[in-house]
Coordinates of C-alpha atoms in Angstrom, one line a residue:
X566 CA -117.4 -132.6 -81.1
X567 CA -114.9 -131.9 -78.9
X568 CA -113.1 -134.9 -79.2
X569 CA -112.7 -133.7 -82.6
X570 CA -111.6 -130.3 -82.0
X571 CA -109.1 -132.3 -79.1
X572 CA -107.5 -133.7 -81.7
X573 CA -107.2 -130.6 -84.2
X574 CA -105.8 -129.1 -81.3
X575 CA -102.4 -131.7 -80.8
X576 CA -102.2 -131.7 -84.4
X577 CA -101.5 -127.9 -84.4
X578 CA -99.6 -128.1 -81.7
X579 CA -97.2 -130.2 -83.5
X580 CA -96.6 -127.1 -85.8
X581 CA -97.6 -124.4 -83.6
X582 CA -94.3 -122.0 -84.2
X583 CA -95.8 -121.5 -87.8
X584 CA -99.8 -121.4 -86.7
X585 CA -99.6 -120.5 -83.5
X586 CA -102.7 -118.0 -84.6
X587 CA -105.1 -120.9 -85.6
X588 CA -103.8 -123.0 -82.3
X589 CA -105.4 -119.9 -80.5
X590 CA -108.6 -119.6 -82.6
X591 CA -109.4 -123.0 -81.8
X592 CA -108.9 -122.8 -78.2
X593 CA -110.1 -119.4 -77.5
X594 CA -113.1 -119.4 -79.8
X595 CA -114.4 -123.2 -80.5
X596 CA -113.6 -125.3 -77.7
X597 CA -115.6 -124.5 -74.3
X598 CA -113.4 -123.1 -71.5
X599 CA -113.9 -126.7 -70.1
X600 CA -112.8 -128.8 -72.3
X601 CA -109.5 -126.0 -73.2
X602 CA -108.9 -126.9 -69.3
X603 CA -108.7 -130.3 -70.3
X604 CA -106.5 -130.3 -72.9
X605 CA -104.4 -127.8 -71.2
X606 CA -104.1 -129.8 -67.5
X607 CA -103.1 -133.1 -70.1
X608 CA -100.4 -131.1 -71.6
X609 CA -96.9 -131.8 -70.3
X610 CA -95.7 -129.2 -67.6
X611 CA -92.8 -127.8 -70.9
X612 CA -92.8 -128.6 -74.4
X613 CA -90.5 -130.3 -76.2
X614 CA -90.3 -127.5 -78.4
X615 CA -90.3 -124.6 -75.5
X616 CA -86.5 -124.6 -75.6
X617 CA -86.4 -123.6 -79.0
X618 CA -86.4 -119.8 -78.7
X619 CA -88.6 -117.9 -81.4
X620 CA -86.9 -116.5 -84.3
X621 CA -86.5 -113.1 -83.5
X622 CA -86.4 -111.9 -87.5
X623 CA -89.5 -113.2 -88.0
X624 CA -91.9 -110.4 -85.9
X625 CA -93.2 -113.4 -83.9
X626 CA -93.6 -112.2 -80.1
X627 CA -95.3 -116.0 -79.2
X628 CA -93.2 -118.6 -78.3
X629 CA -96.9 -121.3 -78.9
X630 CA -96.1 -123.2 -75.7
X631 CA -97.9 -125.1 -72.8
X632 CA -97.6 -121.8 -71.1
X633 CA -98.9 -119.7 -73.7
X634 CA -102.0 -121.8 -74.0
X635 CA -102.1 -121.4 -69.9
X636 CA -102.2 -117.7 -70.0
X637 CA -104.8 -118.2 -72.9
X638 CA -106.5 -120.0 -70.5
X639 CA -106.1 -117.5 -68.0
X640 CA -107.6 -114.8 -69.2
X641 CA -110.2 -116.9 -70.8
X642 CA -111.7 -117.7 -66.8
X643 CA -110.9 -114.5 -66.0
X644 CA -113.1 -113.1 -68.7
X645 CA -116.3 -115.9 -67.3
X646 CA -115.5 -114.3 -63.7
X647 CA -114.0 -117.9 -62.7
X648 CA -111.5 -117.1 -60.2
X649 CA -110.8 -120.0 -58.5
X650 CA -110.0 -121.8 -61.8
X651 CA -108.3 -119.1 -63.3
X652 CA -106.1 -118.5 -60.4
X653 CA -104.2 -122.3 -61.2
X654 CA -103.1 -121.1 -64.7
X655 CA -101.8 -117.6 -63.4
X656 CA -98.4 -119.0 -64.2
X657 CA -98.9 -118.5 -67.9
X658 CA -99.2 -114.7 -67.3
X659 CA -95.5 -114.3 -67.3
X660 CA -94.7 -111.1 -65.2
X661 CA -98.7 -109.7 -65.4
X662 CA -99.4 -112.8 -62.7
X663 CA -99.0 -110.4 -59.9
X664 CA -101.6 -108.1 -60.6
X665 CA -103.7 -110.6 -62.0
X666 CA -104.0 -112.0 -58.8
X667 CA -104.7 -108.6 -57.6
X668 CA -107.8 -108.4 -59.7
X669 CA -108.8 -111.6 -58.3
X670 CA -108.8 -110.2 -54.9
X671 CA -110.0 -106.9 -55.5
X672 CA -113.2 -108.8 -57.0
X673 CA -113.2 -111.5 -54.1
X674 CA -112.9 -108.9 -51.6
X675 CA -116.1 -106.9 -52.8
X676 CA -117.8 -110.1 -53.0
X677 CA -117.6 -110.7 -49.5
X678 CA -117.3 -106.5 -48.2
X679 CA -119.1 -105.6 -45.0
X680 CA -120.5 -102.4 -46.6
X681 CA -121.7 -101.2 -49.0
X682 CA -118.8 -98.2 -49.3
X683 CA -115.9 -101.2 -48.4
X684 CA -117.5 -103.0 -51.3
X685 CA -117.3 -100.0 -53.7
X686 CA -113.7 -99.8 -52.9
X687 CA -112.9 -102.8 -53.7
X688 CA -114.5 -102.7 -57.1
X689 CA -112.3 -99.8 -57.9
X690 CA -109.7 -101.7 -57.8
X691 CA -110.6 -104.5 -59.8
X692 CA -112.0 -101.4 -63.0
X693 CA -108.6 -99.9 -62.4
X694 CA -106.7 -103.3 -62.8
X695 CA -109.0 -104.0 -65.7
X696 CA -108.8 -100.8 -67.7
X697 CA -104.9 -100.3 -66.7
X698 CA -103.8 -104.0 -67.4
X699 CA -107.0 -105.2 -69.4
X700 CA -105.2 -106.8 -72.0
X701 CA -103.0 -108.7 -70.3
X702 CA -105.3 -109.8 -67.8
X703 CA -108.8 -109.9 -69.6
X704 CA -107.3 -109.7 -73.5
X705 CA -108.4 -112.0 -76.0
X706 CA -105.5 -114.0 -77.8
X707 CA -106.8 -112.6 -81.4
X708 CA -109.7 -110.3 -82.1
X709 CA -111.5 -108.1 -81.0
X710 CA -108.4 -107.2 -78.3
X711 CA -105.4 -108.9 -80.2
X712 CA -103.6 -109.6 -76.9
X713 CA -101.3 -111.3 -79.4
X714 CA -99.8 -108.1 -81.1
X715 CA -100.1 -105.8 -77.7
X716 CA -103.8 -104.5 -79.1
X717 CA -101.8 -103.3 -81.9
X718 CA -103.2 -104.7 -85.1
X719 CA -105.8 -103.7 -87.7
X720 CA -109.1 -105.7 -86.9
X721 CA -110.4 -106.1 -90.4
X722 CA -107.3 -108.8 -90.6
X723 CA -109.4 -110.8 -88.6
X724 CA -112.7 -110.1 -90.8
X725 CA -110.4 -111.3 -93.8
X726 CA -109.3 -114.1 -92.4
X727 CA -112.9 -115.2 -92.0
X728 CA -114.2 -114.4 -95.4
X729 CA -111.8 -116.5 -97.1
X730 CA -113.1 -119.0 -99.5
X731 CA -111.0 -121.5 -97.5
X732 CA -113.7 -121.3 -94.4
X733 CA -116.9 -122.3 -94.6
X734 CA -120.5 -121.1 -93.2
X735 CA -119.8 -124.1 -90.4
X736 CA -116.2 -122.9 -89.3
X737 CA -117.0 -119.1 -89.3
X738 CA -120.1 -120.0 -87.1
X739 CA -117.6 -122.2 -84.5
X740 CA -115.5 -119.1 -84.0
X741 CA -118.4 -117.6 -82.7
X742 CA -119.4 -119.7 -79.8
X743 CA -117.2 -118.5 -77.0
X744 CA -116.8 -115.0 -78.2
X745 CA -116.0 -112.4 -75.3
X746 CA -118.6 -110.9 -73.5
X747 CA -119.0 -107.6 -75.0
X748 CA -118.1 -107.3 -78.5
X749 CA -116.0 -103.9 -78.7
X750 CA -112.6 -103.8 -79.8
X751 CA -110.6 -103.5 -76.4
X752 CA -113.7 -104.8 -74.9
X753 CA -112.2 -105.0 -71.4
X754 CA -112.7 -101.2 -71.4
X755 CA -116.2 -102.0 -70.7
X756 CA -115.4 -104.3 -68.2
X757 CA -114.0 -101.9 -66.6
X758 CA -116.5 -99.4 -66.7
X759 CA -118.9 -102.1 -65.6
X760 CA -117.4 -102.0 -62.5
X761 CA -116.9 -98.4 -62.0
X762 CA -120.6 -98.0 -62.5
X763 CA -121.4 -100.5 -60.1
X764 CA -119.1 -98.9 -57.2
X765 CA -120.9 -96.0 -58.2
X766 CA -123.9 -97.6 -57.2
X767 CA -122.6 -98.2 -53.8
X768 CA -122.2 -94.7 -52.7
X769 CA -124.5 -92.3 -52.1
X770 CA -125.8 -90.3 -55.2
X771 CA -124.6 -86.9 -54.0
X772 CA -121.0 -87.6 -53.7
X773 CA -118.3 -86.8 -55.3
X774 CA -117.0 -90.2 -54.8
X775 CA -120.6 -91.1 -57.0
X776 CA -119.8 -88.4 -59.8
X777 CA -115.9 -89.3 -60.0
X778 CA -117.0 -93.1 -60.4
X779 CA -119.9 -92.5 -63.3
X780 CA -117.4 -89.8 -64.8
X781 CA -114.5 -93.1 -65.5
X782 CA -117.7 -95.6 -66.5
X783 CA -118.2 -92.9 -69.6
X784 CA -114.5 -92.0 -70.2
X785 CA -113.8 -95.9 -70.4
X786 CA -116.6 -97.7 -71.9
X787 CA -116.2 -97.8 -76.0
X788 CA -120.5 -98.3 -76.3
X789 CA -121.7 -94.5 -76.9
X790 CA -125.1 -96.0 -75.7
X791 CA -123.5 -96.6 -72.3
X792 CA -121.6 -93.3 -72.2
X793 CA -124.6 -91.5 -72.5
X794 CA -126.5 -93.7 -69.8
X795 CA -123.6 -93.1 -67.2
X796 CA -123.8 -89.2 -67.9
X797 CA -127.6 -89.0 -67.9
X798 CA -127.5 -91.2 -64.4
X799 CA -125.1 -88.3 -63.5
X800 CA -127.0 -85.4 -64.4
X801 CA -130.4 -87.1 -63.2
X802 CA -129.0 -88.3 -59.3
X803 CA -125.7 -86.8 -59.3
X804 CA -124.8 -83.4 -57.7
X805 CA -122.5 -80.8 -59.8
X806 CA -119.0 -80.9 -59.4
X807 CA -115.5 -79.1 -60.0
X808 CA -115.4 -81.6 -62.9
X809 CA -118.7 -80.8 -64.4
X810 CA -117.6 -79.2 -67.6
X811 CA -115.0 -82.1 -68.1
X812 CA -117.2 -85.6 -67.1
X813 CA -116.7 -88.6 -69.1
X814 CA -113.2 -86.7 -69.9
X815 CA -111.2 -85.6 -67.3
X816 CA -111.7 -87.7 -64.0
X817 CA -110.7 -87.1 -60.4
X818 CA -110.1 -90.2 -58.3
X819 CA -113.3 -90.7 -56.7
X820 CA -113.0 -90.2 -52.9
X821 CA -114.1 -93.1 -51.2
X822 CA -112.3 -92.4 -47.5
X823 CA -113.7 -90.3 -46.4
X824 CA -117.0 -90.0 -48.4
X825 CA -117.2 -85.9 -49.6
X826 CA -120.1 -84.2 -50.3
X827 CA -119.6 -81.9 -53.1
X828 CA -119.1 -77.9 -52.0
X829 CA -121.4 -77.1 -55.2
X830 CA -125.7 -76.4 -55.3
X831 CA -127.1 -79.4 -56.5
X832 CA -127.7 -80.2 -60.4
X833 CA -131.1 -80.3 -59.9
X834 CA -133.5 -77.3 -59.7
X835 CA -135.1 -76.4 -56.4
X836 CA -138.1 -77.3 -54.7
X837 CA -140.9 -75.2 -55.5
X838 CA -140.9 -74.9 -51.2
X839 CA -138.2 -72.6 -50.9
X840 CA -139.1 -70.9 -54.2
X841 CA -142.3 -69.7 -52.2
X842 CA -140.8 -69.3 -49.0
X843 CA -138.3 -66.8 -50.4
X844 CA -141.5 -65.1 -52.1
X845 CA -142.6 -65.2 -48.6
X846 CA -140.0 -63.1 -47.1
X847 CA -139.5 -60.2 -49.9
X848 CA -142.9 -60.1 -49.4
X849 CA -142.8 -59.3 -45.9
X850 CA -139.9 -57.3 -46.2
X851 CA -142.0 -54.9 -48.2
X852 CA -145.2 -54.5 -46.4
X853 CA -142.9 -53.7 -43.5
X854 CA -140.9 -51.2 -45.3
X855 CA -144.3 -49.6 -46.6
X856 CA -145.3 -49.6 -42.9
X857 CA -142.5 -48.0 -41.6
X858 CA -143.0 -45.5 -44.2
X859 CA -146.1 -44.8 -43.6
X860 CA -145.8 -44.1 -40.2
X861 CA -143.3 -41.8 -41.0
X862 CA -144.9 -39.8 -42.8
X863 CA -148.0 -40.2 -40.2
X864 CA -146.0 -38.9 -37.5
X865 CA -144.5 -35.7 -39.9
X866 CA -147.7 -34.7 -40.9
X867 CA -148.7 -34.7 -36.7
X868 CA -146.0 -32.7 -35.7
X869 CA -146.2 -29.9 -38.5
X870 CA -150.0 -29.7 -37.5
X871 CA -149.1 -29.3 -34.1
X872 CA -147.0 -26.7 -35.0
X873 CA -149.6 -25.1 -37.0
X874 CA -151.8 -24.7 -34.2
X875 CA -149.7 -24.3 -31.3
X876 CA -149.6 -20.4 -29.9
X877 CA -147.2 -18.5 -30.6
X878 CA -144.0 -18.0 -28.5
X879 CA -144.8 -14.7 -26.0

């Protein structure tokens, strides 16, 4: 099959100025990120075509090259956490190279961390690189990201461009075999998130550093079922914070070096130990105070009985 879909592929390259958008579906969406690496390393180093510049009338911001199919390819690894292989087709990424090779280390770099904190660090980094640069780094070419249009296109094109009486049951269900791995629209949000939550994990629970991570997982993530998890984890291991009213909207950067331990009481109610220990003490503080009255008046009735019955001053 995809011998087949090989061959689909050079005969839309041939005319890839004017379908440069069904070049991509095939390679992002039907053939496997293997063979796309196939076809890609047997593609000359610059096209033929590549010195042709885009007509710049026509909306077009493509140019349909080797190195757009690269960067294709780039993102598409990235996306299957293949770093190593992505990292030969970073050249395709135009001026975004640099900090995808950033995200590569970030990612690398908690992979092999010493601790547990170092490791959460790290992982920041790679969920801000993913959520700041997402679609340039971690974008699909068409839907649901539509790196293609900077994110900036309607995506019930794409649902129209399936239904069309032109593609069958069979082609619909190709476009469907190497979707993305979460199927939001701007999906590398969750990515991002992802790996917030999981630096999050990293730390301990009553940190801010913890609260700060979990509050960008739910701010970020487009899944309301995910937002929800990230608060509840919050609310149920979490302490309260300055940010407490504002989580999952307004985020401080989560303080990693040194860890801080929030200045607030804890979210969660207290123990039913100090409850009874402070019983305890007003307890104490009353019987002493009834005491201390009582001897008091002990000692005021003694002395006007002494009075009473002492004689009288000669």
């Amino acid at each position: 099959a995809d011998d087949r879909v090989d061959e689909a592929m050079r005969l839309l390259l041939s005319v890839h100025r004017d379908y440069w958008t069904d070049v991509a579906t095939v390679a992002e969406r039907v053939l496997s990120t293997d063979a796309l690496m196939r076809f890609v390393d047997a593609l000359p180093a610059t096209d033929a075509e590549a010195g042709a510049a885009p007509d710049p009338d026509d909306g077009m911001i493509w140019s349909g090259t080797s190195t757009d199919l690269r960067g294709l390819l780039a993102r598409r690894l990235l996306r299957e956490h293949r770093l190593a292989e992505a990292a030969r087709y970073l050249d395709g990424l135009g001026g975004h190279q640099a900090a995808a090779a950033a995200f590569i280390d970030a990612t690398r770099a908690a992979e092999v961390a010493a601790s547990g904190a170092e490791r959460a660090e790290h992982l920041w980094q790679a969920a801000q690189l993913a959520r700041r640069r997402g679609i340039e780094l971690l974008g699909t070419e068409l839907g649901p990201d539509w790196a293609l249009y900077q994110g900036a296109l309607d995506p019930a094109l794409l649902e129209h461009r399936a239904s069309s009486a032109f593609v069958g049951a069979a082609e619909r269900a190709a476009t469907t075999l190497h979707a993305p791995p979460h199927p939001y629209r701007f999906h590398y949000r969750h990515t991002a998130a992802l790996l917030a939550a999981e630096a999050a994990s990293l730390v301990p629970p009553r940190t801010q550093a913890y609260a700060a991570l979990l509050c960008f997982a739910a701010a970020w993530t487009p899944d309301p079922e995910s937002r929800t998890r990230f608060y509840r984890q919050w609310t149920s291991q979490g302490a309260a914070v300055d940010f407490s009213s504002t989580f999952g909207e307004t985020c401080p950067a989560p303080s990693l070096h040194p860890l801080v331990l929030p200045e607030h009481e804890p979210r969660t109610a207290p123990s039913a130990a100090p409850v009874t220990m402070r019983k305890r003490h007003l307890a104490a503080i009353a019987t002493a105070a009834t005491l201390g009255l009582g001897a008091a008046t002990l000692t005021l009735l003694r002395r006007r009985r002494a009075l009473a019955i002492a004689p009288p001053p000669p």
